[in-house]
CSV table of C-alpha atoms and ligand atoms in Angstrom, one decimal:
chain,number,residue,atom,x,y,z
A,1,UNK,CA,202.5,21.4,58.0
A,2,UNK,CA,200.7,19.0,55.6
A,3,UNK,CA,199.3,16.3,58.4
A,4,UNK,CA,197.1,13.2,58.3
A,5,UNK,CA,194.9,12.1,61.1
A,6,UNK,CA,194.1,8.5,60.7
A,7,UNK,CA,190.9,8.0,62.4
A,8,UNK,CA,188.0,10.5,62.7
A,9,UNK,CA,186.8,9.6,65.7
A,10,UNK,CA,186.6,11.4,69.4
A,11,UNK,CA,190.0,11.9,69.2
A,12,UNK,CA,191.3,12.1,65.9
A,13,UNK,CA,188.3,15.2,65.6
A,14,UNK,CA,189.4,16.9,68.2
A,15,UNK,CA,193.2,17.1,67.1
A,16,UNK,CA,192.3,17.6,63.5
A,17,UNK,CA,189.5,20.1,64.2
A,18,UNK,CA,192.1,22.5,67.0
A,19,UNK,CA,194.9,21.9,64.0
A,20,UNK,CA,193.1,22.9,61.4
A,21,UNK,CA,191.5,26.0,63.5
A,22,UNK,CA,195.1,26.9,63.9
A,23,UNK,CA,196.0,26.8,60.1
A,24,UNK,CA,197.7,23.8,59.7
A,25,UNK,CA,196.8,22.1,56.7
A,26,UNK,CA,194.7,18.7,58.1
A,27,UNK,CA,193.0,15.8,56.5
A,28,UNK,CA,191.2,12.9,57.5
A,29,UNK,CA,192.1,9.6,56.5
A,30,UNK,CA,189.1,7.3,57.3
A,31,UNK,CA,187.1,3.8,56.6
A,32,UNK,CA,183.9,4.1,57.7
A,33,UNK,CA,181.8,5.3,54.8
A,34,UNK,CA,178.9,6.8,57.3
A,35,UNK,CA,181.7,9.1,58.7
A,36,UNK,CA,183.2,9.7,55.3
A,37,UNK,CA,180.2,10.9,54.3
A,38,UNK,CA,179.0,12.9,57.3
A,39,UNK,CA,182.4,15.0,57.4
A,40,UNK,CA,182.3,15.6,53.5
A,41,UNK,CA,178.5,17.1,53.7
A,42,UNK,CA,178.7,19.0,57.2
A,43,UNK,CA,182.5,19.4,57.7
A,44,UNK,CA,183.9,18.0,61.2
A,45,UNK,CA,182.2,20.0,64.5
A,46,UNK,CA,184.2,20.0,67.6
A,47,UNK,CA,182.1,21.7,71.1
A,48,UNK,CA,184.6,22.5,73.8
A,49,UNK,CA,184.9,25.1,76.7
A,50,UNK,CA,185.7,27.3,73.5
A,51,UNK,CA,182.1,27.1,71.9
A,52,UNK,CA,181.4,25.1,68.8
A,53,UNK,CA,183.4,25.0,65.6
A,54,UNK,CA,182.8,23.6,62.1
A,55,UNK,CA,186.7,22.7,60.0
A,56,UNK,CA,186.3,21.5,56.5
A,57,UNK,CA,189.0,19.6,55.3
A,58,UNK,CA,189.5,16.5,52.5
A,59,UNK,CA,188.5,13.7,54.2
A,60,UNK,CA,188.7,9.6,52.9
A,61,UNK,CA,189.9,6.5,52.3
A,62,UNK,CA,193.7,5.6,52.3
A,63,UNK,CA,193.7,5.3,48.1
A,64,UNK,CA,191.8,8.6,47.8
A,65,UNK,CA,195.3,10.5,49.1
A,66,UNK,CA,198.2,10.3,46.8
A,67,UNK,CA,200.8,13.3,48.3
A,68,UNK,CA,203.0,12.1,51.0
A,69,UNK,CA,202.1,14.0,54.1
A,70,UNK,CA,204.6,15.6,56.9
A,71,UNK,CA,203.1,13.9,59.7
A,72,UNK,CA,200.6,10.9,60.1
A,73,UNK,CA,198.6,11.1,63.4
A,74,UNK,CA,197.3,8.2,64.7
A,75,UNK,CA,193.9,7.7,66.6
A,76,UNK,CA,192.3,4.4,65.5
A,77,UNK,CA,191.7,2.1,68.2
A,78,UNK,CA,194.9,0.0,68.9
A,79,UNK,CA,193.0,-3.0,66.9
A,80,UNK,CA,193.2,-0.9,64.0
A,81,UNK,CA,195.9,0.2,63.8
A,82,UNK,CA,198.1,-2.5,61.6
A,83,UNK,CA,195.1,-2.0,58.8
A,84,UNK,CA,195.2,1.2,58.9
A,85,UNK,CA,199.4,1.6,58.6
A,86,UNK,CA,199.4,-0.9,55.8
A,87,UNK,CA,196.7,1.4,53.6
A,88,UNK,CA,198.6,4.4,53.7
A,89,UNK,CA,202.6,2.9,52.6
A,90,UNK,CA,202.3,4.8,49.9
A,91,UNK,CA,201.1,8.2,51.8
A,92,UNK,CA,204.8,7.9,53.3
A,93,UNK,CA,207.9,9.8,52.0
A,94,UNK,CA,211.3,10.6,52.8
A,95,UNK,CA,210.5,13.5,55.2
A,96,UNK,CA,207.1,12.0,56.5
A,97,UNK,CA,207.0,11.4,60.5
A,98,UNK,CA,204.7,9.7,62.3
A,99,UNK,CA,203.1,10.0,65.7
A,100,UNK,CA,201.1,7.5,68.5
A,101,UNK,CA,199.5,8.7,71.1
A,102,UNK,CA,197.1,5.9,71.4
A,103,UNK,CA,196.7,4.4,74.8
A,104,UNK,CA,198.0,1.3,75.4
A,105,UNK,CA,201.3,-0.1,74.4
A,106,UNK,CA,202.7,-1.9,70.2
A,107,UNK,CA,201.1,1.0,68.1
A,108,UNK,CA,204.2,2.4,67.3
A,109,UNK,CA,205.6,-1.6,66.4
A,110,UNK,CA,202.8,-2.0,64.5
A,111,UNK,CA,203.4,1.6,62.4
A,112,UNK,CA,206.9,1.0,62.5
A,113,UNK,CA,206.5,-2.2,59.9
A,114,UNK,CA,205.3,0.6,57.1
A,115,UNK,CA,207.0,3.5,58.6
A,116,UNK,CA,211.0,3.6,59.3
A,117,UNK,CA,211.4,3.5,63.1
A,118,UNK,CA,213.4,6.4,63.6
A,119,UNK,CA,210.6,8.4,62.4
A,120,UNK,CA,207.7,7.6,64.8
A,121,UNK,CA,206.8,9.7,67.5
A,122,UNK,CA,205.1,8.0,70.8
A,123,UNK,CA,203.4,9.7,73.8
A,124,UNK,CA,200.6,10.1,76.0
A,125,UNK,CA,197.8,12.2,75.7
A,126,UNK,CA,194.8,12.0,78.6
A,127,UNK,CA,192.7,15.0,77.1
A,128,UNK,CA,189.7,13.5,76.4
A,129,UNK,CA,187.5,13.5,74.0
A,130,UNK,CA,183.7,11.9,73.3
A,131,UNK,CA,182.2,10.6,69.4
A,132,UNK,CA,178.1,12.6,69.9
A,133,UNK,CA,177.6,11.0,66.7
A,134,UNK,CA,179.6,10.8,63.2
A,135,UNK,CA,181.6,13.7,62.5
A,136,UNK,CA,180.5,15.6,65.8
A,137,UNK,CA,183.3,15.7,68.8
A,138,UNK,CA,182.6,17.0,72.4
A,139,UNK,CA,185.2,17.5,74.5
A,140,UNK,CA,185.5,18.9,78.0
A,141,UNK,CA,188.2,20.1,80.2
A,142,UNK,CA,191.7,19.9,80.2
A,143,UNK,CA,194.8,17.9,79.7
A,144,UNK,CA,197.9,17.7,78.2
A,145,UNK,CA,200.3,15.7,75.3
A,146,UNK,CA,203.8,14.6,75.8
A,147,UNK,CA,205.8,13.4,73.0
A,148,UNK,CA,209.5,11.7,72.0
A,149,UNK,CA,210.6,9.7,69.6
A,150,UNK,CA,210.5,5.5,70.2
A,151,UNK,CA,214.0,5.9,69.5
A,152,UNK,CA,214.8,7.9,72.7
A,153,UNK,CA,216.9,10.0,70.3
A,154,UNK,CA,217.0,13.8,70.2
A,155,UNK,CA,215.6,14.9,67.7
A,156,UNK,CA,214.5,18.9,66.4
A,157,UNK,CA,211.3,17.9,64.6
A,158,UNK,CA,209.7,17.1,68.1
A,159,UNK,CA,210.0,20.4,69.2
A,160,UNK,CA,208.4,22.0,66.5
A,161,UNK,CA,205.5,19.7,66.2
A,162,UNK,CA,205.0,20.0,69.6
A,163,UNK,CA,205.4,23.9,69.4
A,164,UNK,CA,202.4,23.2,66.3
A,165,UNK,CA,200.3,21.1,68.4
A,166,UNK,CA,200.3,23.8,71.6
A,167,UNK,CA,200.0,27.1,69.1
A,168,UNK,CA,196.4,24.5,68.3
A,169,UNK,CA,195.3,24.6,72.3
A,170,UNK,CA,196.9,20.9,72.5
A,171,UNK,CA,199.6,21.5,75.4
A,172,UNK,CA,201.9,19.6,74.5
A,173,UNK,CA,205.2,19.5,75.6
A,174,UNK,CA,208.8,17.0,73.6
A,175,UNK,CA,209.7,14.8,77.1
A,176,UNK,CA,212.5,13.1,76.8
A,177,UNK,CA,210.8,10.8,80.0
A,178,UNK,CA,207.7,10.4,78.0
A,179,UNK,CA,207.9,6.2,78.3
A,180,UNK,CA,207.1,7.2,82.0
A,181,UNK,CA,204.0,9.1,80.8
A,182,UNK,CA,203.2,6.3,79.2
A,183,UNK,CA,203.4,4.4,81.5
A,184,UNK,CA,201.3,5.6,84.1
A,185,UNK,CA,198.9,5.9,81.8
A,186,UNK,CA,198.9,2.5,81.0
A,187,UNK,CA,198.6,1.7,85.0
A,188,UNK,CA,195.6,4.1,84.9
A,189,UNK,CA,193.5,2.5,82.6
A,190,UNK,CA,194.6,-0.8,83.2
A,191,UNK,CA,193.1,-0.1,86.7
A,192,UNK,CA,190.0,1.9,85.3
A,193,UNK,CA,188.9,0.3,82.4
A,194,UNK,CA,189.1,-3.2,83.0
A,195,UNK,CA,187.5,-2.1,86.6
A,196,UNK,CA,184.3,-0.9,85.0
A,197,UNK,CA,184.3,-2.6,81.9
A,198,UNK,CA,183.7,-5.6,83.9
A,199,UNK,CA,181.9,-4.3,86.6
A,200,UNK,CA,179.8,-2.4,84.8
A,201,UNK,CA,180.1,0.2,87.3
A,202,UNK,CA,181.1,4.1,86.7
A,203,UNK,CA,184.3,5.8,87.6
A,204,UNK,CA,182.6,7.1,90.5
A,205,UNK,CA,180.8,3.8,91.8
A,206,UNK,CA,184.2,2.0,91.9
A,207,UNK,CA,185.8,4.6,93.5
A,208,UNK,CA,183.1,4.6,96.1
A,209,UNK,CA,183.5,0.8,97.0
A,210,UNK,CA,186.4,-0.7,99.2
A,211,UNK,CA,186.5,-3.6,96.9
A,212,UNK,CA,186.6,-1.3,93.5
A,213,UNK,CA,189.2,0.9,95.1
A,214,UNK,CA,191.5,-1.7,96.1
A,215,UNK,CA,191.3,-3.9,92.8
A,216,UNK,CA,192.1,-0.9,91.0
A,217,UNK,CA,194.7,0.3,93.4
A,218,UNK,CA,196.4,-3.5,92.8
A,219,UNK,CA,195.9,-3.5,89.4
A,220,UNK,CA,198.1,-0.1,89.1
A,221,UNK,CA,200.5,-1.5,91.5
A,222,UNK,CA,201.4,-4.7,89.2
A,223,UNK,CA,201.5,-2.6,86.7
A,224,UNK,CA,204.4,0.0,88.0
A,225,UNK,CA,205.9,-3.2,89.0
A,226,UNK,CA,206.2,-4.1,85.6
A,227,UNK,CA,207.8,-0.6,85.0
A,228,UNK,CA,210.0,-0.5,87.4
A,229,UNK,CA,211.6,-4.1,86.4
A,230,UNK,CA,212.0,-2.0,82.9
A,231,UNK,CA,214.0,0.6,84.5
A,232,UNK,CA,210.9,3.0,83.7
A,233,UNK,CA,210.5,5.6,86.9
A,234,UNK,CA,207.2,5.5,87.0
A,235,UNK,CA,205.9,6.9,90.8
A,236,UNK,CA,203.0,4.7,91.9
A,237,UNK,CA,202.1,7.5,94.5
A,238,UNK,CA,201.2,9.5,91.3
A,239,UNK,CA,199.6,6.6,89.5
A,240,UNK,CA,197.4,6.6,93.0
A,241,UNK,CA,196.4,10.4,93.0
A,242,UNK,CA,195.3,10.2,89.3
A,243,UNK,CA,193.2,7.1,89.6
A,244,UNK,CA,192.1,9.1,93.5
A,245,UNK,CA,191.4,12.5,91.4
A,246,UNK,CA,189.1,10.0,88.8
A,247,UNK,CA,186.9,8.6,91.3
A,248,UNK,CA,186.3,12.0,93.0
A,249,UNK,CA,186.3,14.3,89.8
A,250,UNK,CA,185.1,11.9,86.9
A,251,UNK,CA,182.3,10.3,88.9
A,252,UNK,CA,180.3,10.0,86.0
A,253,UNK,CA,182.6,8.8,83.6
A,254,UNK,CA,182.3,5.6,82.0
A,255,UNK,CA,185.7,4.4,80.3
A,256,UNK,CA,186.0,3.9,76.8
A,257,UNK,CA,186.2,0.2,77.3
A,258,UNK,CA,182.5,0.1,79.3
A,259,UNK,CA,181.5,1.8,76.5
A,260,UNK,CA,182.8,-0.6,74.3
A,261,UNK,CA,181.5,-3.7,76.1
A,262,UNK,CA,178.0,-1.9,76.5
A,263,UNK,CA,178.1,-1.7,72.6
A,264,UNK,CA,178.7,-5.2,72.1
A,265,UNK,CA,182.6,-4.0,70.3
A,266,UNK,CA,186.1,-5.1,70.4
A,267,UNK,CA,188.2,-3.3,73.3
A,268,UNK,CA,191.3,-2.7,73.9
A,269,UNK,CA,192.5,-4.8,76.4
A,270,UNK,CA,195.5,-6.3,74.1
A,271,UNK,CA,196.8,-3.2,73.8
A,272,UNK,CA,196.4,-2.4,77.9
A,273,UNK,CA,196.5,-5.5,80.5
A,274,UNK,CA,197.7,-7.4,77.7
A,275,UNK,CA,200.3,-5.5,76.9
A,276,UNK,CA,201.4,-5.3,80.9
A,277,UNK,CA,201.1,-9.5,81.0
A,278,UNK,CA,203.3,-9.6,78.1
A,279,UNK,CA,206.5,-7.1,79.5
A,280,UNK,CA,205.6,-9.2,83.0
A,281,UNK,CA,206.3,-12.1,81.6
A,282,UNK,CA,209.3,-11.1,80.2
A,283,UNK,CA,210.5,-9.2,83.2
A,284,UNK,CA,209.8,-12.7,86.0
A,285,UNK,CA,206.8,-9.8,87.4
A,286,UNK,CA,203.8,-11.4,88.4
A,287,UNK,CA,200.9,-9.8,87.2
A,288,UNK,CA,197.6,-11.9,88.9
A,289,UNK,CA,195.1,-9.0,89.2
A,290,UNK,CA,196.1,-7.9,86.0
A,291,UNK,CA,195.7,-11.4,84.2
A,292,UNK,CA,192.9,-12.4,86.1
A,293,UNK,CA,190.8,-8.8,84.5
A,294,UNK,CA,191.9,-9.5,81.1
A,295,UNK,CA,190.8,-13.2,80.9
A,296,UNK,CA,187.6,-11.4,81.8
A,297,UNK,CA,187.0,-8.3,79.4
A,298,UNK,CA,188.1,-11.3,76.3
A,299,UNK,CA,185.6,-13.7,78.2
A,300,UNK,CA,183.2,-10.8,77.7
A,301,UNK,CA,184.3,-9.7,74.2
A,302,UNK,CA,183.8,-13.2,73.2
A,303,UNK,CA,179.9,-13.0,74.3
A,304,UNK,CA,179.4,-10.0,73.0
A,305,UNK,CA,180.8,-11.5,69.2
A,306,UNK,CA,178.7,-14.7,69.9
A,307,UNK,CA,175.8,-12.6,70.8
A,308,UNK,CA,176.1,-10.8,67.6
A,309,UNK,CA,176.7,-13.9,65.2
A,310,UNK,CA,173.3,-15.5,66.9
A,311,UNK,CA,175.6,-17.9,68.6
A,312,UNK,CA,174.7,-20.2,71.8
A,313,UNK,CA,175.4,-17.5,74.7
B,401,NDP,N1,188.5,9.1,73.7
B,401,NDP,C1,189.4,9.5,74.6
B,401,NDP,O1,189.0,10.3,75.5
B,401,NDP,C2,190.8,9.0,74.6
B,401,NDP,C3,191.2,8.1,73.7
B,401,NDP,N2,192.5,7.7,73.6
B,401,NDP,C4,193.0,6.7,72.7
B,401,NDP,O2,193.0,7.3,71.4
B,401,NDP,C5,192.7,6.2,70.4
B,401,NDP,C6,191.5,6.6,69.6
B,401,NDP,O3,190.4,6.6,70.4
B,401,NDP,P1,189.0,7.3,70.1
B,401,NDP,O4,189.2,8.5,69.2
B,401,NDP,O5,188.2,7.4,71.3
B,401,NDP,O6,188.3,6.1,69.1
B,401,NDP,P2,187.1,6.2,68.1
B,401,NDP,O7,186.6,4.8,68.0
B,401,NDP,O8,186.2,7.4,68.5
B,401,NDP,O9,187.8,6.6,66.7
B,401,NDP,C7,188.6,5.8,66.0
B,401,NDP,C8,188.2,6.0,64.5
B,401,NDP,O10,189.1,5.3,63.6
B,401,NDP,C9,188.3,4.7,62.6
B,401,NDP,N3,189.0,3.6,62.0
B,401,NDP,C10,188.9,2.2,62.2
B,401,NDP,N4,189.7,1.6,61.4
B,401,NDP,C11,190.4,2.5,60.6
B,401,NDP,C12,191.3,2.4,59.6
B,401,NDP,N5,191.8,1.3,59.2
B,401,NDP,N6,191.8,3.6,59.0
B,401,NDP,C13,191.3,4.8,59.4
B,401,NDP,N7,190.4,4.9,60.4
B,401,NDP,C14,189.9,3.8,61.0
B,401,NDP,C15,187.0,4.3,63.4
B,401,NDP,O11,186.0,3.9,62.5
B,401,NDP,P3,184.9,2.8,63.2
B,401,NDP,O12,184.3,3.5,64.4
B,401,NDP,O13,183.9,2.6,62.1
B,401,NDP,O14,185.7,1.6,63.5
B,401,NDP,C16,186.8,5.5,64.2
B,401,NDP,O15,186.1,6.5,63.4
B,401,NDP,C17,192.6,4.9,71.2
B,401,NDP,O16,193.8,4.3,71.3
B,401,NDP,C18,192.1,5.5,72.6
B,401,NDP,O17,192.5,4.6,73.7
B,401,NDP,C19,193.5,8.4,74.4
B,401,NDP,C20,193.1,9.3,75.3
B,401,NDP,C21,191.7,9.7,75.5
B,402,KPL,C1,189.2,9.2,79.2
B,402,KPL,C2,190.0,8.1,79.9
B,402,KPL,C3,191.2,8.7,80.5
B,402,KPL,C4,189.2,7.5,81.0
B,402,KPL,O1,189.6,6.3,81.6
B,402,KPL,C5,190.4,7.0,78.9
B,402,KPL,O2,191.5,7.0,78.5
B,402,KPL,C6,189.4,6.1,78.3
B,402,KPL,O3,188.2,6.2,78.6
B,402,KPL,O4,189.9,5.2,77.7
């Protein structure tokens, strides 16, 4: 299969490097002219529980691809996304599909105004992956990928990718229930990140302070509240054990939108508690925790663009 990965970042390196390890045919569609660069001299290196391999593939700008491709991955940062879509229009042909797994929720409305909707894939991933510096991807442990179309439709050509993605050490599985997938993933890192992002605090150091725990814990409820009024199944028992299993297992761990505030970068809390206001709005749910942790992270974001600019703050 001829496949794009938009974004050669943590994740988009680690899906393009275990594809192209498996013989898929893989290139990297990027922006940033340090990682253009870095991947064209040294290749892309992915370390993992495997050991460390090199994949050399074609890697650049949008314009520098003319051949429509099978299937466009995603993995830009939700903020990025709608640039990203509109560079490759004419990367897209009859037979092209194209996939999301990004977290948070409007990727696949924002693809879907290049790509025709009954060809985009959505799902959930939580394997992770770290960015060690341009071009170089770490990535330890496990997890899995879970895919549909946005449709809901059936539809054969999930099955195979996902048959491609697992033959490359993805696991992943075509789940017809993958909006509730989704959707606890959204309720986990709407409880995580926003957590630590403002708090500055760790997985582990919420997780070992009443007050972390039960923000989080509230934050995930509101969140499966707004699921449920959706008629999504999501089980907030299982929400609670994955967010438990963080604080004991990823002590460490400091979510990617920590990392983002540390660096002084956009994050994406449009794309998570945002996204959760919005649907509570529309459903009558009340989402106060929620709200009250993403007027904070753009409070934050806003500082950290002031900062930059030599503003006031
Ligand atoms: N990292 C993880 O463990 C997990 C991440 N995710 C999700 O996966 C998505 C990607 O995350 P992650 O890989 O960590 O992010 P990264 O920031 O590591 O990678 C994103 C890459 O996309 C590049 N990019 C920006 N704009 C464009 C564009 N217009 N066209 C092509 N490439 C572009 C970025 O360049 P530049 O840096 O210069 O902007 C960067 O290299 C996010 O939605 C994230 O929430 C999901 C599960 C786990
Ligand atoms: C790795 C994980 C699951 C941790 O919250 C994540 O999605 C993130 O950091 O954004």
């Amino acid at each position: 299969m001829n496949i794009a990965i938009v974004g050669a970042g943590a994740m988009g390196g680690l899906f393009g490097a275990r594809l192209a390890l498996s013989g898929q045919q893989v290139s990297f569609i990027e922006v940033t002219p340090a990682t253009i660069a870095a991947i064209s001299s040294n290749g892309l290196s992915l370390s993992d529980d495997k050991g460390v391999h090199t994949v050399r593939v074609p890697v650049g700008t949008a314009d520098t691809f003319s051949e429509p491709f099978d299937l466009i991955v995603f993995f830009t940062k939700g903020f990025h996304t709608r640039g990203a879509a509109h560079a490759l229009g004419h990367l897209v042909g009859p037979e092209t599909w194209a996939l999301s797994v990004q977290n948070g929720l409007g990727n696949a409305e924002i693809i879907a105004e290049v790509i025709p909707r009954e060809r985009i894939i959505v799902g959930m991933t939580n394997l992770p992956a770290d960015l060690r510096s341009a071009g170089v991807v770490h990535s330890h442990g496990d997890g899995q990928v879970r895919i549909w179309t946005l449709s809901g439709q059936h539809c054969p050509e999930v099955s195979q990718i996902a048959e491609i993605f697992s033959l490359a050490g993805l696991h992943c599985s075509a789940d017809p229930q993958v909006q509730q997938a989704i959707w606890e993933k959204i309720a986990f890192n709407a409880a995580l990140n926003s957590v630590c992002a403002v708090s500055g605090c760790n997985v582990g150091t919420v997780g070992s302070s009443d007050e972390g725990r039960s923000l989080a814990l509230r934050i995930a409820a509101e969140t499966v509240a707004v699921a449920h009024a959706l008629q999504i199944p999501v089980s907030l028992p299982q929400v609670e054990q994955a967010i438990d299993h963080a604080f004991r297992m990823h002590t460490n761990h400091k979510p990617s939108m920590l990392q983002d505030i540390e660096a002084g970068r956009q994050t994406e809390i449009d794309f998570i508690n945002g996204a959760v206001i919005e649907q509570g709005i529309k459903q009558g749910v009340p989402t106060p925790t929620v709200t009250a942790l993403y007027q904070l992270v753009k409070m934050m974001e806003t500082n950290a663009r002031l900062k930059k600019s030599g503003g006031p703050i």
